[in-house]
Amino acid sequence: MSIITCNSIDKVLWHSADAATFRVDKDIHVWRLQIAASLPLIDLFRPVLDAEEQARALSYAREEDRRRFILCHGLLRFLLGKYLGQPPKDIQFVTGENKKPFVRAAGAVDIHYNIAHSGDW
């Protein structure tokens, strides 16, 4: 039976989380980020986005949407980096069935993910 774990990102303090938090298994891990409270992280997250993600962020007409995209995709890369033990910038995304992206992890189970938005979360 799979386990569902829910976590909130209040501050990016990865060193305070134990290794079991970022184990790759068949369980479901849910992470959430409050956009307004995380705006200071934009300069941390922007450089880890690949060229396609940076271009997509710039394509948004509203600054609010650009910031949301950078925060969500930057956080995604940092989280996946912790799960895979590699730098966030090195994460490689693969498009699967129905154009759903996932991360193929060498020697581990593939990591499937989804990003959803609701208000400031």
Tab-separated table of N, CA and C in Angstrom:
chain	number	residue	atom	x	y	z
A	1	MET	N	0.827	-1.171	0.000
A	1	MET	CA	0.000	0.000	0.000
A	1	MET	C	0.875	1.239	0.000
A	2	SER	N	0.546	2.204	-0.830
A	2	SER	CA	1.302	3.450	-0.902
A	2	SER	C	0.931	4.371	0.254
A	3	ILE	N	1.868	5.218	0.602
A	3	ILE	CA	1.667	6.203	1.658
A	3	ILE	C	1.656	7.580	1.015
A	4	ILE	N	0.785	8.458	1.480
A	4	ILE	CA	0.762	9.841	1.005
A	4	ILE	C	1.330	10.711	2.115
A	5	THR	N	2.374	11.473	1.784
A	5	THR	CA	3.021	12.372	2.733
A	5	THR	C	2.833	13.799	2.246
A	6	CYS	N	2.370	14.701	3.106
A	6	CYS	CA	2.188	16.105	2.744
A	6	CYS	C	3.196	16.961	3.508
A	7	ASN	N	3.831	17.874	2.809
A	7	ASN	CA	4.825	18.761	3.400
A	7	ASN	C	4.593	20.176	2.904
A	8	SER	N	4.980	21.148	3.711
A	8	SER	CA	4.943	22.551	3.305
A	8	SER	C	6.358	23.082	3.270
A	9	ILE	N	6.630	23.954	2.317
A	9	ILE	CA	7.918	24.623	2.258
A	9	ILE	C	7.737	25.973	2.936
A	10	ASP	N	8.245	26.096	4.139
A	10	ASP	CA	8.185	27.381	4.826
A	10	ASP	C	9.486	28.135	4.606
A	11	LYS	N	10.583	27.417	4.671
A	11	LYS	CA	11.908	27.972	4.424
A	11	LYS	C	12.698	26.867	3.726
A	12	VAL	N	13.632	27.238	2.895
A	12	VAL	CA	14.452	26.232	2.231
A	12	VAL	C	15.636	25.925	3.137
A	13	LEU	N	15.445	24.951	4.006
A	13	LEU	CA	16.481	24.501	4.937
A	13	LEU	C	16.647	22.997	4.757
A	14	TRP	N	17.183	22.597	3.611
A	14	TRP	CA	17.275	21.177	3.285
A	14	TRP	C	18.103	20.414	4.307
A	15	HIS	N	19.108	21.059	4.893
A	15	HIS	CA	19.975	20.351	5.826
A	15	HIS	C	19.223	19.890	7.065
A	16	SER	N	18.058	20.458	7.357
A	16	SER	CA	17.309	20.056	8.538
A	16	SER	C	16.399	18.861	8.268
A	17	ALA	N	16.249	18.449	7.010
A	17	ALA	CA	15.423	17.289	6.672
A	17	ALA	C	16.306	16.048	6.618
A	18	ASP	N	15.798	14.946	7.164
A	18	ASP	CA	16.598	13.722	7.137
A	18	ASP	C	16.486	13.027	5.783
A	19	ALA	N	17.370	12.080	5.539
A	19	ALA	CA	17.437	11.403	4.239
A	19	ALA	C	16.138	10.681	3.902
A	20	ALA	N	15.427	10.198	4.909
A	20	ALA	CA	14.183	9.466	4.661
A	20	ALA	C	13.126	10.359	4.028
A	21	THR	N	13.199	11.664	4.252
A	21	THR	CA	12.237	12.596	3.658
A	21	THR	C	12.313	12.543	2.141
A	22	PHE	N	13.503	12.318	1.601
A	22	PHE	CA	13.715	12.374	0.152
A	22	PHE	C	14.030	11.001	-0.447
A	23	ARG	N	13.411	9.973	0.069
A	23	ARG	CA	13.647	8.642	-0.510
A	23	ARG	C	12.761	8.468	-1.744
A	24	VAL	N	13.294	7.807	-2.748
A	24	VAL	CA	12.542	7.529	-3.972
A	24	VAL	C	11.914	6.160	-3.803
A	25	ASP	N	10.596	6.142	-3.766
A	25	ASP	CA	9.865	4.894	-3.612
A	25	ASP	C	8.536	5.022	-4.347
A	26	LYS	N	7.636	4.156	-4.067
A	26	LYS	CA	6.345	4.199	-4.757
A	26	LYS	C	5.296	4.977	-3.974
A	27	ASP	N	5.713	5.629	-2.887
A	27	ASP	CA	4.789	6.448	-2.111
A	27	ASP	C	4.545	7.778	-2.810
A	28	ILE	N	3.541	8.486	-2.367
A	28	ILE	CA	3.193	9.793	-2.922
A	28	ILE	C	3.617	10.858	-1.930
A	29	HIS	N	4.388	11.812	-2.396
A	29	HIS	CA	4.830	12.930	-1.567
A	29	HIS	C	4.207	14.190	-2.139
A	30	VAL	N	3.551	14.971	-1.289
A	30	VAL	CA	2.922	16.215	-1.702
A	30	VAL	C	3.662	17.362	-1.022
A	31	TRP	N	4.122	18.319	-1.821
A	31	TRP	CA	4.812	19.507	-1.306
A	31	TRP	C	4.014	20.726	-1.699
A	32	ARG	N	3.985	21.727	-0.837
A	32	ARG	CA	3.296	22.957	-1.200
A	32	ARG	C	4.162	24.151	-0.826
A	33	LEU	N	3.957	25.228	-1.583
A	33	LEU	CA	4.749	26.447	-1.430
A	33	LEU	C	3.802	27.636	-1.462
A	34	GLN	N	3.917	28.512	-0.480
A	34	GLN	CA	3.125	29.744	-0.503
A	34	GLN	C	3.883	30.769	-1.327
A	35	ILE	N	3.279	31.206	-2.421
A	35	ILE	CA	3.952	32.074	-3.388
A	35	ILE	C	4.407	33.390	-2.765
A	36	ALA	N	3.502	34.130	-2.156
A	36	ALA	CA	3.838	35.459	-1.623
A	36	ALA	C	4.974	35.393	-0.598
A	37	ALA	N	4.942	34.405	0.266
A	37	ALA	CA	5.973	34.282	1.300
A	37	ALA	C	7.314	33.821	0.729
A	38	SER	N	7.308	33.284	-0.480
A	38	SER	CA	8.522	32.716	-1.077
A	38	SER	C	9.175	33.612	-2.121
A	39	LEU	N	8.650	34.796	-2.334
A	39	LEU	CA	9.215	35.696	-3.347
A	39	LEU	C	10.711	35.950	-3.171
A	40	PRO	N	11.246	36.005	-1.935
A	40	PRO	CA	12.699	36.203	-1.792
A	40	PRO	C	13.538	35.063	-2.388
A	41	LEU	N	12.914	33.926	-2.689
A	41	LEU	CA	13.642	32.783	-3.243
A	41	LEU	C	13.822	32.855	-4.763
A	42	ILE	N	13.211	33.834	-5.414
A	42	ILE	CA	13.266	33.908	-6.882
A	42	ILE	C	14.708	33.924	-7.381
A	43	ASP	N	15.569	34.697	-6.753
A	43	ASP	CA	16.966	34.779	-7.211
A	43	ASP	C	17.730	33.486	-6.978
A	44	LEU	N	17.270	32.651	-6.063
A	44	LEU	CA	17.859	31.331	-5.842
A	44	LEU	C	17.380	30.347	-6.901
A	45	PHE	N	16.107	30.442	-7.264
A	45	PHE	CA	15.495	29.468	-8.173
A	45	PHE	C	15.722	29.781	-9.651
A	46	ARG	N	15.752	31.046	-10.041
A	46	ARG	CA	15.868	31.416	-11.468
A	46	ARG	C	17.079	30.765	-12.151
A	47	PRO	N	18.282	30.777	-11.557
A	47	PRO	CA	19.453	30.232	-12.253
A	47	PRO	C	19.426	28.718	-12.501
A	48	VAL	N	18.586	27.974	-11.779
A	48	VAL	CA	18.569	26.526	-11.986
A	48	VAL	C	17.640	26.101	-13.116
A	49	LEU	N	16.814	27.036	-13.613
A	49	LEU	CA	15.922	26.704	-14.719
A	49	LEU	C	16.727	26.535	-16.001
A	50	ASP	N	16.308	25.591	-16.846
A	50	ASP	CA	17.000	25.433	-18.129
A	50	ASP	C	16.531	26.533	-19.089
A	51	ALA	N	17.139	26.588	-20.260
A	51	ALA	CA	16.849	27.659	-21.224
A	51	ALA	C	15.374	27.676	-21.625
A	52	GLU	N	14.790	26.509	-21.827
A	52	GLU	CA	13.373	26.433	-22.213
A	52	GLU	C	12.469	26.967	-21.100
A	53	GLU	N	12.776	26.611	-19.850
A	53	GLU	CA	11.978	27.098	-18.722
A	53	GLU	C	12.129	28.616	-18.561
A	54	GLN	N	13.343	29.129	-18.749
A	54	GLN	CA	13.551	30.565	-18.622
A	54	GLN	C	12.792	31.321	-19.710
A	55	ALA	N	12.807	30.787	-20.928
A	55	ALA	CA	12.063	31.416	-22.022
A	55	ALA	C	10.561	31.372	-21.738
A	56	ARG	N	10.104	30.252	-21.211
A	56	ARG	CA	8.676	30.142	-20.895
A	56	ARG	C	8.289	31.136	-19.800
A	57	ALA	N	9.138	31.300	-18.796
A	57	ALA	CA	8.859	32.269	-17.725
A	57	ALA	C	8.733	33.674	-18.309
A	58	LEU	N	9.622	34.021	-19.227
A	58	LEU	CA	9.596	35.358	-19.836
A	58	LEU	C	8.391	35.571	-20.747
A	59	SER	N	7.781	34.478	-21.196
A	59	SER	CA	6.654	34.594	-22.119
A	59	SER	C	5.365	35.040	-21.433
A	60	TYR	N	5.310	34.958	-20.112
A	60	TYR	CA	4.104	35.387	-19.405
A	60	TYR	C	3.999	36.909	-19.429
A	61	ALA	N	2.829	37.413	-19.717
A	61	ALA	CA	2.620	38.859	-19.796
A	61	ALA	C	2.629	39.502	-18.414
A	62	ARG	N	2.082	38.815	-17.432
A	62	ARG	CA	1.996	39.381	-16.085
A	62	ARG	C	3.192	38.954	-15.235
A	63	GLU	N	3.768	39.900	-14.533
A	63	GLU	CA	4.907	39.621	-13.645
A	63	GLU	C	4.532	38.592	-12.587
A	64	GLU	N	3.329	38.655	-12.084
A	64	GLU	CA	2.852	37.694	-11.079
A	64	GLU	C	2.938	36.265	-11.603
A	65	ASP	N	2.563	36.055	-12.858
A	65	ASP	CA	2.613	34.724	-13.462
A	65	ASP	C	4.056	34.276	-13.691
A	66	ARG	N	4.931	35.207	-14.079
A	66	ARG	CA	6.360	34.880	-14.253
A	66	ARG	C	6.951	34.408	-12.932
A	67	ARG	N	6.657	35.151	-11.855
A	67	ARG	CA	7.193	34.797	-10.541
A	67	ARG	C	6.690	33.434	-10.088
A	68	ARG	N	5.400	33.177	-10.283
A	68	ARG	CA	4.814	31.891	-9.893
A	68	ARG	C	5.515	30.751	-10.641
A	69	PHE	N	5.723	30.936	-11.939
A	69	PHE	CA	6.373	29.902	-12.744
A	69	PHE	C	7.798	29.643	-12.235
A	70	ILE	N	8.559	30.701	-12.023
A	70	ILE	CA	9.952	30.555	-11.563
A	70	ILE	C	10.004	29.869	-10.209
A	71	LEU	N	9.149	30.286	-9.285
A	71	LEU	CA	9.144	29.679	-7.958
A	71	LEU	C	8.761	28.204	-8.013
A	72	CYS	N	7.715	27.888	-8.754
A	72	CYS	CA	7.242	26.500	-8.803
A	72	CYS	C	8.230	25.574	-9.503
A	73	HIS	N	8.760	26.017	-10.631
A	73	HIS	CA	9.685	25.155	-11.366
A	73	HIS	C	11.065	25.107	-10.706
A	74	GLY	N	11.471	26.195	-10.088
A	74	GLY	CA	12.726	26.181	-9.335
A	74	GLY	C	12.634	25.259	-8.142
A	75	LEU	N	11.529	25.355	-7.395
A	75	LEU	CA	11.337	24.460	-6.251
A	75	LEU	C	11.292	23.012	-6.711
A	76	LEU	N	10.591	22.763	-7.809
A	76	LEU	CA	10.524	21.402	-8.350
A	76	LEU	C	11.934	20.863	-8.597
A	77	ARG	N	12.790	21.659	-9.200
A	77	ARG	CA	14.162	21.225	-9.475
A	77	ARG	C	14.949	20.980	-8.185
A	78	PHE	N	14.776	21.845	-7.181
A	78	PHE	CA	15.473	21.634	-5.916
A	78	PHE	C	14.987	20.360	-5.228
A	79	LEU	N	13.685	20.137	-5.214
A	79	LEU	CA	13.152	18.921	-4.598
A	79	LEU	C	13.634	17.674	-5.333
A	80	LEU	N	13.531	17.690	-6.665
A	80	LEU	CA	13.980	16.528	-7.437
A	80	LEU	C	15.478	16.292	-7.250
A	81	GLY	N	16.242	17.366	-7.140
A	81	GLY	CA	17.670	17.234	-6.876
A	81	GLY	C	17.935	16.527	-5.561
A	82	LYS	N	17.143	16.845	-4.540
A	82	LYS	CA	17.291	16.173	-3.244
A	82	LYS	C	16.914	14.703	-3.352
A	83	TYR	N	15.838	14.403	-4.061
A	83	TYR	CA	15.414	13.012	-4.226
A	83	TYR	C	16.448	12.204	-5.005
A	84	LEU	N	17.065	12.814	-6.005
A	84	LEU	CA	17.979	12.091	-6.891
A	84	LEU	C	19.444	12.243	-6.513
A	85	GLY	N	19.747	13.129	-5.555
A	85	GLY	CA	21.130	13.330	-5.145
A	85	GLY	C	21.963	13.983	-6.234
A	86	GLN	N	21.393	14.941	-6.925
A	86	GLN	CA	22.136	15.644	-7.975
A	86	GLN	C	21.770	17.124	-7.963
A	87	PRO	N	22.599	17.964	-8.562
A	87	PRO	CA	22.310	19.396	-8.585
A	87	PRO	C	20.998	19.693	-9.329
A	88	PRO	N	20.223	20.652	-8.837
A	88	PRO	CA	18.936	20.983	-9.479
A	88	PRO	C	19.064	21.320	-10.962
A	89	LYS	N	20.143	21.971	-11.348
A	89	LYS	CA	20.336	22.370	-12.748
A	89	LYS	C	20.510	21.155	-13.665
A	90	ASP	N	20.957	20.019	-13.101
A	90	ASP	CA	21.225	18.825	-13.906
A	90	ASP	C	20.007	17.928	-14.124
A	91	ILE	N	18.874	18.269	-13.539
A	91	ILE	CA	17.666	17.449	-13.694
A	91	ILE	C	17.238	17.469	-15.163
A	92	GLN	N	16.984	16.290	-15.706
A	92	GLN	CA	16.541	16.162	-17.093
A	92	GLN	C	15.102	15.665	-17.120
A	93	PHE	N	14.233	16.423	-17.759
A	93	PHE	CA	12.831	16.051	-17.857
A	93	PHE	C	12.582	15.268	-19.139
A	94	VAL	N	11.696	14.287	-19.070
A	94	VAL	CA	11.311	13.459	-20.201
A	94	VAL	C	9.807	13.595	-20.364
A	95	THR	N	9.350	13.650	-21.608
A	95	THR	CA	7.916	13.705	-21.857
A	95	THR	C	7.423	12.298	-22.143
A	96	GLY	N	6.431	11.865	-21.396
A	96	GLY	CA	5.890	10.517	-21.543
A	96	GLY	C	4.560	10.526	-22.264
A	97	GLU	N	3.751	9.521	-21.952
A	97	GLU	CA	2.430	9.402	-22.564
A	97	GLU	C	1.611	10.652	-22.274
A	98	ASN	N	0.780	11.011	-23.205
A	98	ASN	CA	-0.094	12.180	-23.070
A	98	ASN	C	0.680	13.460	-22.761
A	99	LYS	N	1.940	13.492	-23.172
A	99	LYS	CA	2.805	14.664	-22.977
A	99	LYS	C	2.992	15.025	-21.505
A	100	LYS	N	2.896	14.030	-20.616
A	100	LYS	CA	3.110	14.239	-19.186
A	100	LYS	C	4.599	14.131	-18.894
A	101	PRO	N	5.179	15.152	-18.263
A	101	PRO	CA	6.618	15.101	-17.969
A	101	PRO	C	6.913	14.242	-16.740
A	102	PHE	N	8.088	13.634	-16.744
A	102	PHE	CA	8.586	12.911	-15.580
A	102	PHE	C	10.101	12.937	-15.634
A	103	VAL	N	10.713	12.481	-14.564
A	103	VAL	CA	12.173	12.439	-14.489
A	103	VAL	C	12.585	10.982	-14.460
A	104	ARG	N	13.424	10.608	-15.402
A	104	ARG	CA	13.946	9.246	-15.424
A	104	ARG	C	15.191	9.224	-14.561
A	105	ALA	N	15.138	8.444	-13.505
A	105	ALA	CA	16.251	8.363	-12.560
A	105	ALA	C	17.068	7.109	-12.840
A	106	ALA	N	18.356	7.288	-13.077
A	106	ALA	CA	19.242	6.151	-13.335
A	106	ALA	C	19.295	5.257	-12.103
A	107	GLY	N	18.979	3.975	-12.285
A	107	GLY	CA	19.079	3.013	-11.194
A	107	GLY	C	17.988	3.133	-10.152
A	108	ALA	N	16.977	3.931	-10.389
A	108	ALA	CA	15.895	4.085	-9.420
A	108	ALA	C	14.567	4.093	-10.168
A	109	VAL	N	13.491	4.166	-9.429
A	109	VAL	CA	12.190	4.251	-10.087
A	109	VAL	C	12.056	5.620	-10.742
A	110	ASP	N	11.323	5.675	-11.840
A	110	ASP	CA	11.071	6.962	-12.477
A	110	ASP	C	10.242	7.827	-11.531
A	111	ILE	N	10.473	9.124	-11.565
A	111	ILE	CA	9.734	10.037	-10.705
A	111	ILE	C	8.717	10.784	-11.560
A	112	HIS	N	7.450	10.574	-11.236
A	112	HIS	CA	6.363	11.278	-11.905
A	112	HIS	C	5.900	12.382	-10.967
A	113	TYR	N	5.547	13.524	-11.533
A	113	TYR	CA	5.162	14.657	-10.690
A	113	TYR	C	4.068	15.460	-11.364
A	114	ASN	N	3.474	16.330	-10.598
A	114	ASN	CA	2.468	17.238	-11.118
A	114	ASN	C	2.592	18.552	-10.353
A	115	ILE	N	2.399	19.667	-11.048
A	115	ILE	CA	2.355	20.979	-10.411
A	115	ILE	C	0.934	21.504	-10.561
A	116	ALA	N	0.346	21.914	-9.442
A	116	ALA	CA	-0.985	22.499	-9.472
A	116	ALA	C	-0.955	23.808	-8.705
A	117	HIS	N	-1.815	24.735	-9.073
A	117	HIS	CA	-1.873	26.046	-8.427
A	117	HIS	C	-3.266	26.259	-7.856
A	118	SER	N	-3.314	26.881	-6.688
A	118	SER	CA	-4.582	27.259	-6.082
A	118	SER	C	-4.361	28.521	-5.270
A	119	GLY	N	-4.840	29.610	-5.785
A	119	GLY	CA	-4.644	30.885	-5.098
A	119	GLY	C	-3.169	31.187	-4.921
A	120	ASP	N	-2.749	31.424	-3.688
A	120	ASP	CA	-1.355	31.750	-3.384
A	120	ASP	C	-0.511	30.508	-3.100
A	121	TRP	N	-1.059	29.333	-3.368
A	121	TRP	CA	-0.320	28.085	-3.116
A	121	TRP	C	-0.009	27.409	-4.429
